[in-house]
XYZ file of C-alpha atoms in Angstrom:
587
model
C 105.239 50.007 143.762
C 101.670 50.871 142.740
C 100.750 54.557 142.916
C 97.118 55.621 142.439
C 96.727 58.074 139.557
C 92.958 58.467 139.648
C 91.496 61.971 139.682
C 91.214 62.152 143.482
C 94.791 61.135 144.223
C 96.101 63.138 141.268
C 94.648 66.262 142.865
C 96.670 65.409 146.001
C 100.093 65.289 144.306
C 100.221 61.580 143.410
C 101.977 62.356 140.069
C 104.757 63.984 142.102
C 104.875 60.893 144.355
C 105.263 58.688 141.285
C 108.128 60.770 139.906
C 109.843 60.956 143.299
C 109.837 57.166 143.588
C 111.348 56.790 140.125
C 114.008 59.419 140.810
C 115.053 57.923 144.169
C 115.196 54.367 142.777
C 117.383 55.554 139.921
C 119.666 57.558 142.211
C 120.144 54.628 144.569
C 120.671 52.180 141.706
C 117.959 49.803 142.967
C 117.191 46.913 140.614
C 114.042 44.820 140.135
C 111.670 47.485 141.449
C 109.036 48.989 139.140
C 106.899 52.031 139.842
C 103.497 51.701 138.206
C 100.685 54.229 137.816
C 97.243 52.725 138.379
C 93.620 53.750 138.436
C 91.512 54.250 141.562
C 91.866 51.730 144.426
C 88.438 52.777 145.705
C 89.287 54.037 149.184
C 89.448 57.686 148.137
C 89.237 58.981 151.722
C 92.732 57.576 152.356
C 94.441 58.886 149.236
C 97.023 59.296 147.902
C 97.459 55.529 148.140
C 100.638 53.538 147.560
C 100.709 49.729 147.572
C 103.887 47.655 147.653
C 103.712 44.253 145.973
C 103.981 41.328 146.228
C 103.234 41.716 149.949
C 100.322 44.149 149.303
C 101.360 46.633 151.991
C 98.841 49.480 152.009
C 100.160 52.985 152.649
C 97.600 55.777 153.022
C 97.709 59.567 152.677
C 101.234 59.445 151.322
C 102.998 62.709 150.501
C 105.874 63.307 148.069
C 108.152 63.793 151.089
C 107.398 60.222 152.287
C 108.939 58.565 149.224
C 112.515 58.597 150.540
C 111.473 56.865 153.785
C 109.417 54.224 151.982
C 112.300 53.359 149.663
C 114.906 53.298 152.425
C 112.870 51.507 155.072
C 110.558 49.205 153.097
C 112.459 48.480 149.891
C 116.076 48.527 151.105
C 115.774 47.485 154.779
C 112.574 45.403 154.526
C 110.854 47.298 157.365
C 107.251 48.491 157.064
C 106.768 52.252 157.567
C 104.344 51.975 160.462
C 103.180 55.602 160.530
C 101.896 55.417 156.947
C 99.884 52.213 157.332
C 96.174 52.613 156.700
C 93.915 52.662 159.766
C 90.813 50.474 159.725
C 87.361 51.451 161.001
C 88.279 50.588 164.612
C 91.485 52.602 164.441
C 93.860 49.635 164.199
C 96.632 49.813 161.624
C 96.308 47.317 158.788
C 99.317 46.037 156.871
C 97.637 44.390 153.882
C 94.994 45.711 151.513
C 92.770 42.611 151.821
C 92.648 42.968 155.613
C 90.822 46.312 155.425
C 87.134 46.068 156.316
C 86.432 48.379 153.379
C 87.270 45.585 150.903
C 85.986 42.485 152.721
C 82.359 42.652 151.533
C 83.183 43.852 148.036
C 83.345 41.758 144.879
C 85.195 43.445 142.055
C 84.104 42.583 138.513
C 83.664 45.914 136.746
C 86.551 47.261 138.850
C 88.618 44.086 138.437
C 91.711 45.821 137.046
C 91.321 49.258 138.635
C 94.253 49.809 140.968
C 95.949 46.670 139.646
C 97.312 47.549 136.190
C 98.773 50.536 134.423
C 95.798 51.797 132.356
C 98.170 53.275 129.774
C 99.892 49.950 129.019
C 97.999 47.509 126.783
C 100.483 44.738 127.624
C 99.422 44.826 131.272
C 95.755 44.561 130.270
C 96.580 41.588 128.037
C 98.537 39.972 130.890
C 95.347 40.063 132.984
C 93.291 38.150 130.362
C 92.649 41.264 128.292
C 91.124 40.709 124.832
C 90.817 36.947 125.427
C 87.039 37.339 125.510
C 87.106 39.155 122.150
C 89.266 36.410 120.641
C 86.888 33.736 121.919
C 83.879 35.568 120.521
C 85.379 36.103 117.068
C 86.857 32.610 116.695
C 84.493 30.320 118.599
C 81.044 31.976 118.890
C 78.246 33.098 116.607
C 76.449 36.413 117.041
C 73.427 34.664 118.536
C 75.580 32.715 120.987
C 77.148 35.940 122.263
C 73.759 37.585 122.752
C 72.353 34.458 124.387
C 75.263 34.425 126.854
C 74.725 38.069 127.809
C 70.967 37.517 128.079
C 71.324 34.376 130.188
C 73.736 36.132 132.561
C 70.974 38.503 133.658
C 73.108 41.619 133.120
C 70.969 44.749 133.229
C 71.873 48.264 132.168
C 73.871 50.032 134.862
C 73.007 53.502 133.635
C 69.870 53.711 135.776
C 66.915 52.152 133.969
C 68.066 48.559 134.453
C 66.861 47.326 131.050
C 68.040 43.751 130.257
C 71.250 44.097 128.252
C 70.765 40.945 126.210
C 67.338 42.085 125.010
C 68.771 45.433 123.905
C 71.546 43.662 121.989
C 69.003 41.294 120.385
C 66.748 44.160 119.317
C 69.678 45.971 117.663
C 70.860 42.836 115.857
C 67.355 42.063 114.558
C 66.701 45.623 113.389
C 66.832 46.159 109.634
C 69.707 48.233 108.337
C 73.008 47.811 106.534
C 74.827 50.208 108.879
C 74.681 49.892 112.659
C 76.493 51.597 115.520
C 77.627 50.838 119.065
C 77.716 53.722 121.543
C 79.167 53.978 125.040
C 77.382 56.470 127.273
C 80.104 57.955 129.494
C 78.242 61.205 130.151
C 78.131 60.844 133.931
C 76.324 63.922 135.212
C 74.837 63.007 138.601
C 76.206 65.146 141.458
C 78.600 62.991 143.477
C 78.893 60.206 140.881
C 82.307 59.085 139.636
C 81.896 55.374 138.824
C 82.256 55.562 135.047
C 85.080 58.067 135.266
C 87.072 55.744 137.538
C 86.599 52.756 135.229
C 87.725 54.751 132.198
C 90.727 56.070 134.122
C 91.699 52.690 135.557
C 90.732 50.135 132.897
C 89.871 51.750 129.526
C 90.647 48.627 127.479
C 87.815 46.740 129.239
C 85.329 49.163 127.662
C 86.946 48.968 124.228
C 86.939 45.151 124.301
C 83.280 45.043 125.330
C 82.264 47.495 122.602
C 84.014 45.309 120.012
C 82.197 42.244 121.341
C 78.924 44.156 121.150
C 79.769 45.325 117.629
C 80.328 41.733 116.502
C 77.101 40.581 118.180
C 74.814 43.227 116.662
C 76.554 43.604 113.295
C 78.199 47.004 113.721
C 81.598 48.191 112.500
C 81.747 51.586 114.207
C 81.613 52.677 117.821
C 81.494 56.022 119.631
C 82.362 56.795 123.233
C 80.494 59.896 124.370
C 82.411 61.226 127.379
C 82.193 64.597 129.082
C 85.100 66.932 128.473
C 85.340 67.570 132.245
C 87.031 64.144 132.538
C 90.453 65.013 131.041
C 92.329 62.050 132.566
C 89.684 59.596 131.354
C 89.700 61.103 127.858
C 93.503 61.029 127.713
C 93.731 57.374 128.755
C 90.897 56.361 126.440
C 92.721 57.863 123.490
C 95.957 56.118 124.489
C 94.061 52.819 124.745
C 92.442 53.303 121.324
C 95.790 54.125 119.718
C 97.455 51.094 121.316
C 94.643 48.751 120.269
C 94.888 50.009 116.692
C 98.668 49.534 116.734
C 98.262 45.938 117.937
C 95.615 45.211 115.288
C 92.986 44.623 117.968
C 90.989 47.593 116.689
C 90.490 48.313 113.020
C 90.346 46.023 109.961
C 90.191 42.209 110.084
C 90.668 41.839 113.825
C 92.547 38.639 114.808
C 92.660 37.744 111.109
C 88.879 37.411 110.876
C 86.387 39.170 108.623
C 85.307 41.378 111.519
C 86.337 45.044 111.414
C 85.532 47.604 114.089
C 86.816 51.038 115.052
C 86.032 53.470 117.872
C 86.025 57.258 118.137
C 85.683 59.562 121.122
C 83.062 62.295 121.143
C 83.328 64.970 123.840
C 80.255 66.261 125.625
C 79.994 69.805 126.949
C 78.646 68.828 130.353
C 74.879 68.921 129.766
C 73.128 66.610 132.244
C 70.367 65.864 129.722
C 72.908 64.274 127.365
C 72.999 61.317 129.734
C 69.581 60.500 128.252
C 70.332 58.200 125.345
C 68.482 60.011 122.564
C 69.775 63.442 123.649
C 73.242 61.898 123.564
C 72.648 60.793 119.967
C 71.556 64.297 119.011
C 74.776 65.670 120.505
C 76.982 63.158 118.643
C 75.270 64.198 115.414
C 76.236 67.810 116.105
C 72.920 69.178 117.287
C 71.728 70.575 120.606
C 71.270 67.772 123.140
C 67.523 67.285 123.451
C 65.596 64.016 123.862
C 63.752 62.497 120.932
C 60.215 61.210 121.093
C 60.184 57.425 121.582
C 59.340 55.158 119.830
C 61.277 54.613 117.649
C 63.952 53.508 120.092
C 67.669 53.751 119.264
C 67.772 50.009 118.539
C 65.516 50.718 115.549
C 66.560 54.271 114.650
C 69.522 55.796 116.428
C 72.608 57.542 115.066
C 71.803 59.081 111.658
C 68.650 56.962 111.568
C 70.566 53.662 111.824
C 70.038 50.922 114.452
C 72.212 51.814 117.427
C 73.167 49.970 120.603
C 73.752 52.186 123.656
C 75.115 50.973 126.998
C 76.974 52.819 129.723
C 80.557 52.297 130.906
C 79.811 50.013 133.845
C 77.559 47.770 131.757
C 80.335 47.250 129.215
C 82.884 46.661 132.009
C 81.068 43.417 132.910
C 80.903 41.946 129.405
C 84.370 40.414 128.968
C 84.168 38.664 132.342
C 80.792 37.170 131.440
C 82.193 35.805 128.167
C 85.268 34.319 129.892
C 83.609 32.897 133.015
C 80.157 32.127 131.667
C 76.586 33.282 132.143
C 75.985 30.845 135.015
C 78.901 32.279 136.980
C 77.585 35.823 136.652
C 73.949 34.945 137.330
C 74.977 33.151 140.541
C 75.914 36.559 141.980
C 73.214 38.919 143.220
C 69.476 38.392 143.629
C 66.777 36.630 141.628
C 66.022 39.661 139.457
C 69.188 41.751 139.857
C 72.260 39.776 138.855
C 75.930 40.555 139.324
C 77.439 43.496 141.186
C 76.886 47.243 141.338
C 79.487 49.986 141.606
C 78.606 52.885 143.917
C 80.266 56.246 144.454
C 79.910 56.441 148.228
C 79.985 60.015 149.470
C 78.568 62.516 151.925
C 78.642 62.014 155.704
C 80.491 58.707 155.757
C 84.020 57.899 156.935
C 85.207 55.853 153.965
C 84.295 58.033 150.999
C 85.153 56.206 147.803
C 84.266 53.734 145.111
C 82.743 50.390 146.114
C 81.516 47.359 144.167
C 79.167 44.976 145.950
C 76.951 42.042 144.947
C 73.365 43.048 144.226
C 71.299 42.447 147.352
C 73.886 43.851 149.753
C 71.986 45.937 152.312
C 72.308 49.669 152.691
C 73.446 49.109 156.289
C 76.379 46.967 155.120
C 77.462 49.582 152.581
C 77.215 52.531 154.986
C 78.489 50.996 158.219
C 80.658 48.000 157.255
C 82.232 49.199 154.026
C 81.724 52.925 154.574
C 82.870 52.858 158.193
C 79.806 54.635 159.572
C 79.015 58.292 160.188
C 81.805 60.725 161.181
C 81.935 62.649 164.486
C 79.506 60.326 166.268
C 76.475 61.682 164.398
C 73.378 59.634 163.608
C 72.471 58.265 160.174
C 69.477 60.124 158.785
C 69.090 59.148 155.133
C 70.838 58.056 151.960
C 70.153 59.389 148.493
C 70.507 56.910 145.638
C 70.123 57.751 141.979
C 71.129 61.404 142.237
C 68.595 63.980 140.990
C 66.484 61.126 139.613
C 66.472 59.072 142.811
C 64.997 59.255 146.249
C 65.910 59.451 149.926
C 66.053 56.268 151.973
C 65.359 56.845 155.715
C 66.976 54.880 158.546
C 64.025 52.502 158.900
C 65.009 51.067 155.507
C 68.690 50.563 156.317
C 68.297 46.805 155.945
C 66.800 47.089 152.461
C 68.763 44.999 149.943
C 70.173 47.189 147.188
C 68.656 45.966 143.936
C 66.401 47.412 141.250
C 63.079 46.188 142.606
C 63.727 46.780 146.328
C 64.763 50.393 145.793
C 61.738 51.052 143.612
C 59.440 49.687 146.311
C 60.677 52.249 148.856
C 60.435 55.199 146.469
C 64.021 55.387 145.262
C 65.960 53.951 142.335
C 69.357 52.493 141.512
C 70.322 55.227 139.100
C 73.859 55.176 137.798
C 75.292 54.505 141.255
C 75.698 57.689 143.276
C 75.066 57.022 146.970
C 75.098 60.092 149.198
C 74.916 59.510 152.964
C 73.415 62.185 155.229
C 73.671 62.597 158.988
C 71.190 64.189 161.407
C 72.441 67.716 160.706
C 70.924 67.716 157.210
C 67.626 69.353 156.291
C 65.640 67.167 153.916
C 63.635 70.100 152.545
C 66.920 71.789 151.617
C 68.110 68.550 150.035
C 65.006 68.395 147.831
C 65.560 72.064 146.936
C 69.193 71.372 145.998
C 68.238 68.624 143.542
C 65.402 70.707 142.079
C 67.826 73.588 141.534
C 70.082 71.183 139.657
C 67.206 69.856 137.541
C 65.895 73.328 136.703
C 69.402 74.389 135.701
C 69.947 71.305 133.549
C 66.516 70.959 131.933
C 66.863 71.103 128.148
C 63.583 73.014 127.927
C 62.041 70.925 125.159
C 58.902 69.879 127.048
C 56.698 72.172 129.140
C 56.172 69.884 132.173
C 59.890 69.686 132.926
C 60.821 73.205 131.785
C 58.042 75.039 133.656
C 56.861 72.501 136.226
C 60.208 72.051 137.945
C 60.564 75.843 138.202
C 57.210 76.111 139.964
C 58.216 73.288 142.332
C 61.465 75.078 143.111
C 59.618 78.324 143.829
C 57.435 76.519 146.362
C 60.423 74.892 148.039
C 62.116 78.288 148.317
C 58.968 79.685 149.937
C 58.968 76.847 152.435
C 62.630 77.239 153.380
C 62.131 80.995 153.796
C 59.283 80.489 156.257
C 56.598 81.625 153.817
C 55.111 78.241 152.933
C 51.556 77.076 153.611
C 49.814 73.719 153.886
C 48.245 74.453 150.511
C 51.760 74.768 149.079
C 52.535 71.214 150.200
C 49.507 69.900 148.341
C 50.382 71.918 145.223
C 53.973 70.664 145.427
C 52.855 67.032 145.464
C 50.299 67.553 142.668
C 52.934 69.231 140.482
C 55.383 66.407 141.151
C 52.937 63.755 139.957
C 51.971 65.827 136.911
C 55.610 66.250 135.842
C 56.313 62.583 136.488
C 53.414 61.525 134.268
C 53.838 63.938 131.372
C 57.505 64.796 130.796
C 59.063 63.755 127.501
C 62.114 61.841 128.743
C 63.185 59.742 131.699
C 65.128 62.600 133.264
C 62.081 64.840 133.389
C 59.872 61.992 134.554
C 62.205 61.254 137.460
C 63.001 64.889 138.381
C 60.292 65.051 141.113
C 61.566 61.891 142.859
C 63.670 63.666 145.536
C 60.647 65.787 146.479
C 58.202 62.889 146.507
C 60.494 60.662 148.568
C 61.251 63.361 151.155
C 57.555 64.212 151.395
C 56.788 60.541 151.984
C 59.564 59.834 154.482
C 60.152 63.218 156.139
C 56.724 64.874 156.102
C 57.275 66.061 159.678
C 60.170 68.269 158.519
C 58.005 69.903 155.862
C 55.268 70.518 158.454
C 57.808 72.019 160.863
C 58.904 74.456 158.163
C 55.330 75.350 157.186
C 53.413 75.256 160.485
C 56.025 75.983 163.150
C 58.265 78.092 160.891
C 61.247 76.134 162.218
C 63.983 74.079 160.546
C 64.573 71.047 162.825
C 68.094 70.607 161.434
C 68.965 74.279 161.917
C 69.958 74.693 158.279
C 67.429 77.113 156.777
C 68.738 80.535 157.830
C 65.440 82.337 157.376
C 63.870 80.116 160.038
C 66.631 80.511 162.625
C 66.653 82.905 165.574
C 69.784 83.938 167.468
C 69.477 84.738 171.179
C 72.010 85.832 173.797
C 71.628 84.004 177.111
C 72.302 85.181 180.655
C 75.799 83.673 180.346
C 76.818 86.808 178.432
C 79.661 88.672 180.197
C 79.363 91.796 178.071
C 82.774 91.481 176.439
C 81.356 93.191 173.290
C 83.128 90.761 170.986
C 79.866 89.709 169.319
C 78.901 93.354 168.861
C 82.233 94.146 167.232
C 82.034 91.084 164.959
C 78.455 91.647 163.768
C 78.506 92.892 160.138
C 74.878 94.063 160.327
C 75.156 96.151 163.507
C 72.330 94.035 164.950
C 73.755 93.647 168.478
C 73.479 96.267 171.233
C 74.680 96.425 174.837
C 77.147 98.124 177.140
C 80.494 96.831 178.346
C 80.127 94.135 181.022
C 76.341 94.111 180.516
C 74.191 91.482 178.781
C 73.866 92.169 175.055
C 70.800 91.799 172.816
C 70.220 90.872 169.161
C 67.709 92.806 167.044
C 65.902 90.107 164.965
C 64.942 92.688 162.337
C 68.585 93.530 161.627
C 70.137 90.090 162.145
C 71.302 88.492 158.872
C 71.948 85.152 160.636
C 75.529 84.863 159.470
C 76.641 83.127 162.678
C 79.726 85.299 163.219
C 78.500 86.160 166.747
C 78.207 82.476 167.662
C 81.719 81.695 166.408
C 83.272 84.610 168.287
C 81.552 84.283 171.679
C 84.108 83.120 174.306
C 81.365 81.909 176.696
C 79.094 80.132 174.172
C 76.373 82.468 175.365
C 74.611 82.728 171.994
C 72.119 80.013 171.078
C 70.483 79.251 167.761
C 66.836 78.217 167.873
């Protein structure tokens, strides 16, 4: 019995489900049944998830109270618990995991073991080919052969920039220095992103093995995993994995009886978004305030304590062992001509199947949103998707058939980023969306360079003016000019990409900006300052709206039509919610 113990399901009492299963099995004296904690299965919208193997029966939204019925009916009597079966997109109940539409177009490489093994048991990782790639590298391959394999595979950095991984490894190996380091960037700060966290929670040994392989390839004996302290489950399981690997002699001195020694330490981040930038991350590991360094020199030449340092993110490392075991040709056969392999996305927002998905590069946005994601809830229309978080851009519906890869996204004004994919329906205001991301960027700017520190604040001020009905056409021009200036002159990649949400919404949703500025209206009905509340002739004079209004903005006598004073109205919407005749309209 597999019970998801990822963060999402854990917050919905899955640890209690796990313990209930164990208790009931023990009480009933059932033999040959194991209850196993796993990482995230991906379909977070249906959690807590329980899967019964070997038949792969998929139970969704399980509660601790359901455990008794599952044991009695499924395990003892051999009857599926029909009411707990997961429903597919069309509403039909699906018995097996592989029959769900959510999984049919996915290809799991980085997420290979997530939801399959107990992440706190090294023996289970080993049983699923764990550390075989490390053994092959240390016993059969030279450093150059390892780097050549990674380079030939076409693997690119999954942290956002998409730099060729093999070239980064080569540069670090060729750099002069007696001491070198390998770093894992697990500082995942994009709003709505949880790819790296899920990998660390579900398959931590995959990252450790890859870091050891990288250490051998570049000539390093020490590694650091920089992970944000807000990921307590990931940190806990990482430490368990490190301790187990040391106990087994897979981490430490003379690994597998060779001359190669390598050890790994965890460094906790305090949640600063800027520490996702590689040089700011290095500053933080060294004990200083997280601020980007001027480049060059790049970390491959001068990184931690001035030594050559290799930095990759969690998802990048999660692909390495599979490439070593199955070969560069196998990996490069997946994806597109310039974007090889798969990409993990945290699919969120206005989509039915919120969760974690891994698809081959080149899969279209339409396939991810409507086939895997199950479409838009409540019959609403798709409006846009935001990729790349605060550094990315909005993709409108006319680009739904765009293949998701590095180059295609760049062409339409967005970017891959680390893998957050937020879907928005037609109730969303794109000006407010741009304002939300600018607020995040202003809050998280390290303040080292003037363009990012001051420029983003000025952009945010203009966006606030626009959403409050005080914007002008001149403001739109200033907003765009500021965006290009910040993009061209900020010190680091985060500052350079901060204006992207504004630029992409200006390019794709200019009509919404004009509506806010010229007509003083918010087409989506989101910006309160631009809304007007009116009582129609359907009013029966029940006085309920008048009694509910906290601003005393409504007047009228009993059984007579009431009126709203626009000067007093605070646009809270309490009158609309309380009207029994739906006689209050928002314009």
